[in-house]
Amino acid sequence: MLWSRKTSYLIVMAGLLALSGCGFRPLYNQPAADSGGGYNVQTDMAAIDILPIKDRIGQQLRNLLLTRLNPNGSPTDPVYTLSISISESVQELGIKKSSFATRANLRISAGYSLAPVAAGDAAAAPDLPNGKILAISSYDISTYEFTTLTARNDARRRAVREIADDLRTRLAVYFAQNRK
């Protein structure tokens, strides 16, 4: 029993040593101020100015992105602008024999494009990220209109939060891969 405990301890330690030598780095690295090195993607993300997005759902997405990208507020000297277009559709599922829907999927699609603030910088950074993010959130359709409306609004909040998280991760990966 004692020998197997030592063996398992050695295996765990060997695994930890192997992991430390593989070059693994956290995505949202916070280097120490006195380390003199390191790269912080949050610095680049904090330099993004998020353009206004239409409709209430766009306002919710913009507010979440402002919090996730730059917790200190809007950048004072932005380097990039992020433009987002958003669309929403509902797909009814779970149809009863009486032809009433009992379940629905709320599909929210967000197209995004990151561009430099200065027009001359576009040639220097031609590979800035752009793309589409799709979030699908389900909700129940009730016989009571208020209940259905509340469920749809909750599904909308969940989908917008998912889009904001996904976009933050995509931008962080872009900045981590394209270190200055």
PDB file of C-alpha atoms in Angstrom:
ATOM      1  CA  MET A   1       0.000   0.000   0.000  1.00  0.00           C
ATOM      2  CA  LEU A   2       2.814   2.383   0.894  1.00  0.00           C
ATOM      3  CA  TRP A   3       4.667   1.665  -2.331  1.00  0.00           C
ATOM      4  CA  SER A   4       1.592   2.376  -4.484  1.00  0.00           C
ATOM      5  CA  ARG A   5       1.020   5.695  -2.728  1.00  0.00           C
ATOM      6  CA  LYS A   6       4.600   6.766  -3.511  1.00  0.00           C
ATOM      7  CA  THR A   7       4.224   5.598  -7.086  1.00  0.00           C
ATOM      8  CA  SER A   8       1.017   7.559  -7.587  1.00  0.00           C
ATOM      9  CA  TYR A   9       2.672  10.632  -6.050  1.00  0.00           C
ATOM     10  CA  LEU A  10       5.588  10.334  -8.474  1.00  0.00           C
ATOM     11  CA  ILE A  11       3.246   9.950 -11.444  1.00  0.00           C
ATOM     12  CA  VAL A  12       1.302  13.078 -10.461  1.00  0.00           C
ATOM     13  CA  MET A  13       4.515  15.078  -9.990  1.00  0.00           C
ATOM     14  CA  ALA A  14       5.863  13.892 -13.357  1.00  0.00           C
ATOM     15  CA  GLY A  15       2.608  14.957 -15.009  1.00  0.00           C
ATOM     16  CA  LEU A  16       2.806  18.407 -13.433  1.00  0.00           C
ATOM     17  CA  LEU A  17       6.400  18.821 -14.576  1.00  0.00           C
ATOM     18  CA  ALA A  18       5.463  17.798 -18.111  1.00  0.00           C
ATOM     19  CA  LEU A  19       2.600  20.302 -18.143  1.00  0.00           C
ATOM     20  CA  SER A  20       4.818  23.133 -16.962  1.00  0.00           C
ATOM     21  CA  GLY A  21       7.293  22.461 -19.778  1.00  0.00           C
ATOM     22  CA  CYS A  22       4.740  22.452 -22.610  1.00  0.00           C
ATOM     23  CA  GLY A  23       4.504  26.247 -22.880  1.00  0.00           C
ATOM     24  CA  PHE A  24       0.971  26.506 -21.501  1.00  0.00           C
ATOM     25  CA  ARG A  25      -0.019  30.103 -20.694  1.00  0.00           C
ATOM     26  CA  PRO A  26      -3.344  31.398 -19.468  1.00  0.00           C
ATOM     27  CA  LEU A  27      -5.295  33.376 -22.083  1.00  0.00           C
ATOM     28  CA  TYR A  28      -6.021  36.327 -19.820  1.00  0.00           C
ATOM     29  CA  ASN A  29      -2.479  36.554 -18.463  1.00  0.00           C
ATOM     30  CA  GLN A  30      -1.868  39.280 -15.896  1.00  0.00           C
ATOM     31  CA  PRO A  31       1.914  39.758 -15.826  1.00  0.00           C
ATOM     32  CA  ALA A  32       3.406  41.298 -12.722  1.00  0.00           C
ATOM     33  CA  ALA A  33       4.320  44.977 -13.061  1.00  0.00           C
ATOM     34  CA  ASP A  34       7.920  44.324 -12.068  1.00  0.00           C
ATOM     35  CA  SER A  35       8.375  41.262 -14.298  1.00  0.00           C
ATOM     36  CA  GLY A  36       9.322  43.386 -17.304  1.00  0.00           C
ATOM     37  CA  GLY A  37       7.845  40.815 -19.674  1.00  0.00           C
ATOM     38  CA  GLY A  38       4.658  39.079 -20.445  1.00  0.00           C
ATOM     39  CA  TYR A  39       1.777  40.062 -22.610  1.00  0.00           C
ATOM     40  CA  ASN A  40      -1.648  41.108 -21.478  1.00  0.00           C
ATOM     41  CA  VAL A  41      -4.539  40.695 -23.940  1.00  0.00           C
ATOM     42  CA  GLN A  42      -6.768  42.756 -21.656  1.00  0.00           C
ATOM     43  CA  THR A  43      -4.733  45.840 -22.572  1.00  0.00           C
ATOM     44  CA  ASP A  44      -5.637  45.371 -26.233  1.00  0.00           C
ATOM     45  CA  MET A  45      -9.258  44.547 -25.463  1.00  0.00           C
ATOM     46  CA  ALA A  46      -9.547  47.678 -23.318  1.00  0.00           C
ATOM     47  CA  ALA A  47      -8.564  49.743 -26.388  1.00  0.00           C
ATOM     48  CA  ILE A  48     -11.695  48.684 -28.331  1.00  0.00           C
ATOM     49  CA  ASP A  49     -14.455  51.240 -28.859  1.00  0.00           C
ATOM     50  CA  ILE A  50     -17.792  49.437 -29.242  1.00  0.00           C
ATOM     51  CA  LEU A  51     -20.110  51.250 -31.634  1.00  0.00           C
ATOM     52  CA  PRO A  52     -23.802  51.561 -30.668  1.00  0.00           C
ATOM     53  CA  ILE A  53     -25.967  48.593 -31.681  1.00  0.00           C
ATOM     54  CA  LYS A  54     -29.612  49.029 -32.720  1.00  0.00           C
ATOM     55  CA  ASP A  55     -32.612  47.950 -30.643  1.00  0.00           C
ATOM     56  CA  ARG A  56     -32.882  46.956 -26.990  1.00  0.00           C
ATOM     57  CA  ILE A  57     -31.141  43.637 -27.533  1.00  0.00           C
ATOM     58  CA  GLY A  58     -28.228  45.526 -29.075  1.00  0.00           C
ATOM     59  CA  GLN A  59     -28.035  47.803 -26.044  1.00  0.00           C
ATOM     60  CA  GLN A  60     -27.898  44.775 -23.760  1.00  0.00           C
ATOM     61  CA  LEU A  61     -25.122  43.206 -25.845  1.00  0.00           C
ATOM     62  CA  ARG A  62     -23.128  46.452 -25.929  1.00  0.00           C
ATOM     63  CA  ASN A  63     -23.410  46.880 -22.147  1.00  0.00           C
ATOM     64  CA  LEU A  64     -22.217  43.314 -21.541  1.00  0.00           C
ATOM     65  CA  LEU A  65     -19.293  43.809 -23.927  1.00  0.00           C
ATOM     66  CA  LEU A  66     -18.318  47.094 -22.278  1.00  0.00           C
ATOM     67  CA  THR A  67     -18.131  45.285 -18.952  1.00  0.00           C
ATOM     68  CA  ARG A  68     -16.258  42.283 -20.339  1.00  0.00           C
ATOM     69  CA  LEU A  69     -13.758  44.105 -22.554  1.00  0.00           C
ATOM     70  CA  ASN A  70     -13.031  47.196 -20.497  1.00  0.00           C
ATOM     71  CA  PRO A  71     -14.269  47.105 -16.903  1.00  0.00           C
ATOM     72  CA  ASN A  72     -13.020  50.678 -16.368  1.00  0.00           C
ATOM     73  CA  GLY A  73     -15.420  52.098 -18.958  1.00  0.00           C
ATOM     74  CA  SER A  74     -15.015  53.234 -22.548  1.00  0.00           C
ATOM     75  CA  PRO A  75     -11.440  53.695 -23.770  1.00  0.00           C
ATOM     76  CA  THR A  76     -10.130  57.264 -23.736  1.00  0.00           C
ATOM     77  CA  ASP A  77      -7.792  56.647 -26.672  1.00  0.00           C
ATOM     78  CA  PRO A  78      -9.290  53.753 -28.693  1.00  0.00           C
ATOM     79  CA  VAL A  79      -7.139  51.824 -31.151  1.00  0.00           C
ATOM     80  CA  TYR A  80      -9.926  49.642 -32.608  1.00  0.00           C
ATOM     81  CA  THR A  81     -13.646  49.991 -33.273  1.00  0.00           C
ATOM     82  CA  LEU A  82     -15.997  47.040 -33.012  1.00  0.00           C
ATOM     83  CA  SER A  83     -19.169  47.143 -35.099  1.00  0.00           C
ATOM     84  CA  ILE A  84     -21.903  44.592 -34.520  1.00  0.00           C
ATOM     85  CA  SER A  85     -25.145  43.856 -36.341  1.00  0.00           C
ATOM     86  CA  ILE A  86     -27.696  41.650 -34.657  1.00  0.00           C
ATOM     87  CA  SER A  87     -30.778  39.737 -35.791  1.00  0.00           C
ATOM     88  CA  GLU A  88     -33.302  37.601 -33.957  1.00  0.00           C
ATOM     89  CA  SER A  89     -35.727  34.882 -35.037  1.00  0.00           C
ATOM     90  CA  VAL A  90     -38.042  32.418 -33.290  1.00  0.00           C
ATOM     91  CA  GLN A  91     -38.523  28.809 -34.338  1.00  0.00           C
ATOM     92  CA  GLU A  92     -41.515  27.066 -32.775  1.00  0.00           C
ATOM     93  CA  LEU A  93     -41.069  23.440 -31.741  1.00  0.00           C
ATOM     94  CA  GLY A  94     -43.134  20.889 -29.841  1.00  0.00           C
ATOM     95  CA  ILE A  95     -46.419  21.290 -31.720  1.00  0.00           C
ATOM     96  CA  LYS A  96     -49.472  19.730 -30.048  1.00  0.00           C
ATOM     97  CA  LYS A  97     -52.211  17.934 -31.974  1.00  0.00           C
ATOM     98  CA  SER A  98     -54.286  21.079 -31.574  1.00  0.00           C
ATOM     99  CA  SER A  99     -51.552  22.904 -33.615  1.00  0.00           C
ATOM    100  CA  PHE A 100     -50.400  25.024 -30.676  1.00  0.00           C
ATOM    101  CA  ALA A 101     -46.668  25.321 -30.067  1.00  0.00           C
ATOM    102  CA  THR A 102     -45.392  24.449 -26.601  1.00  0.00           C
ATOM    103  CA  ARG A 103     -41.651  25.081 -27.049  1.00  0.00           C
ATOM    104  CA  ALA A 104     -39.600  27.547 -29.067  1.00  0.00           C
ATOM    105  CA  ASN A 105     -35.993  28.270 -29.939  1.00  0.00           C
ATOM    106  CA  LEU A 106     -34.840  31.872 -29.956  1.00  0.00           C
ATOM    107  CA  ARG A 107     -31.995  32.292 -32.465  1.00  0.00           C
ATOM    108  CA  ILE A 108     -29.836  35.391 -32.173  1.00  0.00           C
ATOM    109  CA  SER A 109     -27.164  35.995 -34.771  1.00  0.00           C
ATOM    110  CA  ALA A 110     -24.495  38.667 -34.348  1.00  0.00           C
ATOM    111  CA  GLY A 111     -22.121  39.700 -37.118  1.00  0.00           C
ATOM    112  CA  TYR A 112     -19.034  41.515 -35.882  1.00  0.00           C
ATOM    113  CA  SER A 113     -16.103  43.350 -37.421  1.00  0.00           C
ATOM    114  CA  LEU A 114     -13.041  44.828 -35.740  1.00  0.00           C
ATOM    115  CA  ALA A 115     -11.394  47.746 -37.550  1.00  0.00           C
ATOM    116  CA  PRO A 116      -8.602  50.172 -36.700  1.00  0.00           C
ATOM    117  CA  VAL A 117      -9.639  53.677 -35.647  1.00  0.00           C
ATOM    118  CA  ALA A 118      -7.189  55.376 -38.020  1.00  0.00           C
ATOM    119  CA  ALA A 119      -7.876  54.706 -41.705  1.00  0.00           C
ATOM    120  CA  GLY A 120      -4.143  54.321 -42.452  1.00  0.00           C
ATOM    121  CA  ASP A 121      -3.876  51.437 -39.988  1.00  0.00           C
ATOM    122  CA  ALA A 122      -6.131  49.225 -42.136  1.00  0.00           C
ATOM    123  CA  ALA A 123      -3.240  48.270 -44.400  1.00  0.00           C
ATOM    124  CA  ALA A 124      -1.024  47.468 -41.410  1.00  0.00           C
ATOM    125  CA  ALA A 125      -3.611  45.111 -39.873  1.00  0.00           C
ATOM    126  CA  PRO A 126      -5.499  43.428 -42.733  1.00  0.00           C
ATOM    127  CA  ASP A 127      -6.307  40.284 -40.749  1.00  0.00           C
ATOM    128  CA  LEU A 128      -8.458  41.819 -38.022  1.00  0.00           C
ATOM    129  CA  PRO A 129     -11.194  39.441 -36.897  1.00  0.00           C
ATOM    130  CA  ASN A 130     -14.719  39.460 -38.248  1.00  0.00           C
ATOM    131  CA  GLY A 131     -17.404  36.823 -38.386  1.00  0.00           C
ATOM    132  CA  LYS A 132     -20.755  35.660 -37.092  1.00  0.00           C
ATOM    133  CA  ILE A 133     -21.832  34.230 -33.771  1.00  0.00           C
ATOM    134  CA  LEU A 134     -25.047  32.266 -33.378  1.00  0.00           C
ATOM    135  CA  ALA A 135     -26.704  31.650 -30.020  1.00  0.00           C
ATOM    136  CA  ILE A 136     -29.803  29.482 -29.625  1.00  0.00           C
ATOM    137  CA  SER A 137     -31.816  29.560 -26.435  1.00  0.00           C
ATOM    138  CA  SER A 138     -35.005  27.578 -25.762  1.00  0.00           C
ATOM    139  CA  TYR A 139     -38.070  28.549 -23.783  1.00  0.00           C
ATOM    140  CA  ASP A 140     -41.540  27.196 -23.016  1.00  0.00           C
ATOM    141  CA  ILE A 141     -44.646  28.650 -24.608  1.00  0.00           C
ATOM    142  CA  SER A 142     -47.406  28.884 -22.042  1.00  0.00           C
ATOM    143  CA  THR A 143     -51.112  29.486 -22.412  1.00  0.00           C
ATOM    144  CA  TYR A 144     -50.561  32.679 -20.444  1.00  0.00           C
ATOM    145  CA  GLU A 145     -49.082  35.495 -22.510  1.00  0.00           C
ATOM    146  CA  PHE A 146     -47.148  37.099 -19.650  1.00  0.00           C
ATOM    147  CA  THR A 147     -45.440  33.799 -18.794  1.00  0.00           C
ATOM    148  CA  THR A 148     -44.399  33.298 -22.407  1.00  0.00           C
ATOM    149  CA  LEU A 149     -43.108  36.870 -22.655  1.00  0.00           C
ATOM    150  CA  THR A 150     -41.084  36.449 -19.465  1.00  0.00           C
ATOM    151  CA  ALA A 151     -39.633  33.150 -20.704  1.00  0.00           C
ATOM    152  CA  ARG A 152     -38.734  34.710 -24.077  1.00  0.00           C
ATOM    153  CA  ASN A 153     -37.009  37.658 -22.386  1.00  0.00           C
ATOM    154  CA  ASP A 154     -35.026  35.274 -20.191  1.00  0.00           C
ATOM    155  CA  ALA A 155     -33.998  33.259 -23.260  1.00  0.00           C
ATOM    156  CA  ARG A 156     -32.947  36.500 -24.950  1.00  0.00           C
ATOM    157  CA  ARG A 157     -30.787  37.486 -21.948  1.00  0.00           C
ATOM    158  CA  ARG A 158     -29.114  34.066 -21.928  1.00  0.00           C
ATOM    159  CA  ALA A 159     -28.395  34.208 -25.665  1.00  0.00           C
ATOM    160  CA  VAL A 160     -26.971  37.737 -25.469  1.00  0.00           C
ATOM    161  CA  ARG A 161     -24.741  36.733 -22.551  1.00  0.00           C
ATOM    162  CA  GLU A 162     -23.506  33.737 -24.582  1.00  0.00           C
ATOM    163  CA  ILE A 163     -22.697  35.973 -27.567  1.00  0.00           C
ATOM    164  CA  ALA A 164     -20.821  38.452 -25.373  1.00  0.00           C
ATOM    165  CA  ASP A 165     -18.750  35.684 -23.777  1.00  0.00           C
ATOM    166  CA  ASP A 166     -18.004  34.072 -27.137  1.00  0.00           C
ATOM    167  CA  LEU A 167     -16.978  37.379 -28.709  1.00  0.00           C
ATOM    168  CA  ARG A 168     -14.717  38.207 -25.770  1.00  0.00           C
ATOM    169  CA  THR A 169     -12.998  34.846 -26.115  1.00  0.00           C
ATOM    170  CA  ARG A 170     -12.576  35.249 -29.887  1.00  0.00           C
ATOM    171  CA  LEU A 171     -11.022  38.690 -29.468  1.00  0.00           C
ATOM    172  CA  ALA A 172      -8.722  37.478 -26.684  1.00  0.00           C
ATOM    173  CA  VAL A 173      -7.530  34.563 -28.824  1.00  0.00           C
ATOM    174  CA  TYR A 174      -6.915  36.922 -31.752  1.00  0.00           C
ATOM    175  CA  PHE A 175      -4.830  39.302 -29.639  1.00  0.00           C
ATOM    176  CA  ALA A 176      -2.936  36.433 -27.969  1.00  0.00           C
ATOM    177  CA  GLN A 177      -2.050  34.915 -31.360  1.00  0.00           C
ATOM    178  CA  ASN A 178      -1.016  38.263 -32.852  1.00  0.00           C
ATOM    179  CA  ARG A 179       1.160  39.606 -30.074  1.00  0.00           C
ATOM    180  CA  LYS A 180       2.825  42.904 -30.722  1.00  0.00           C
TER     181      LYS A 180
END
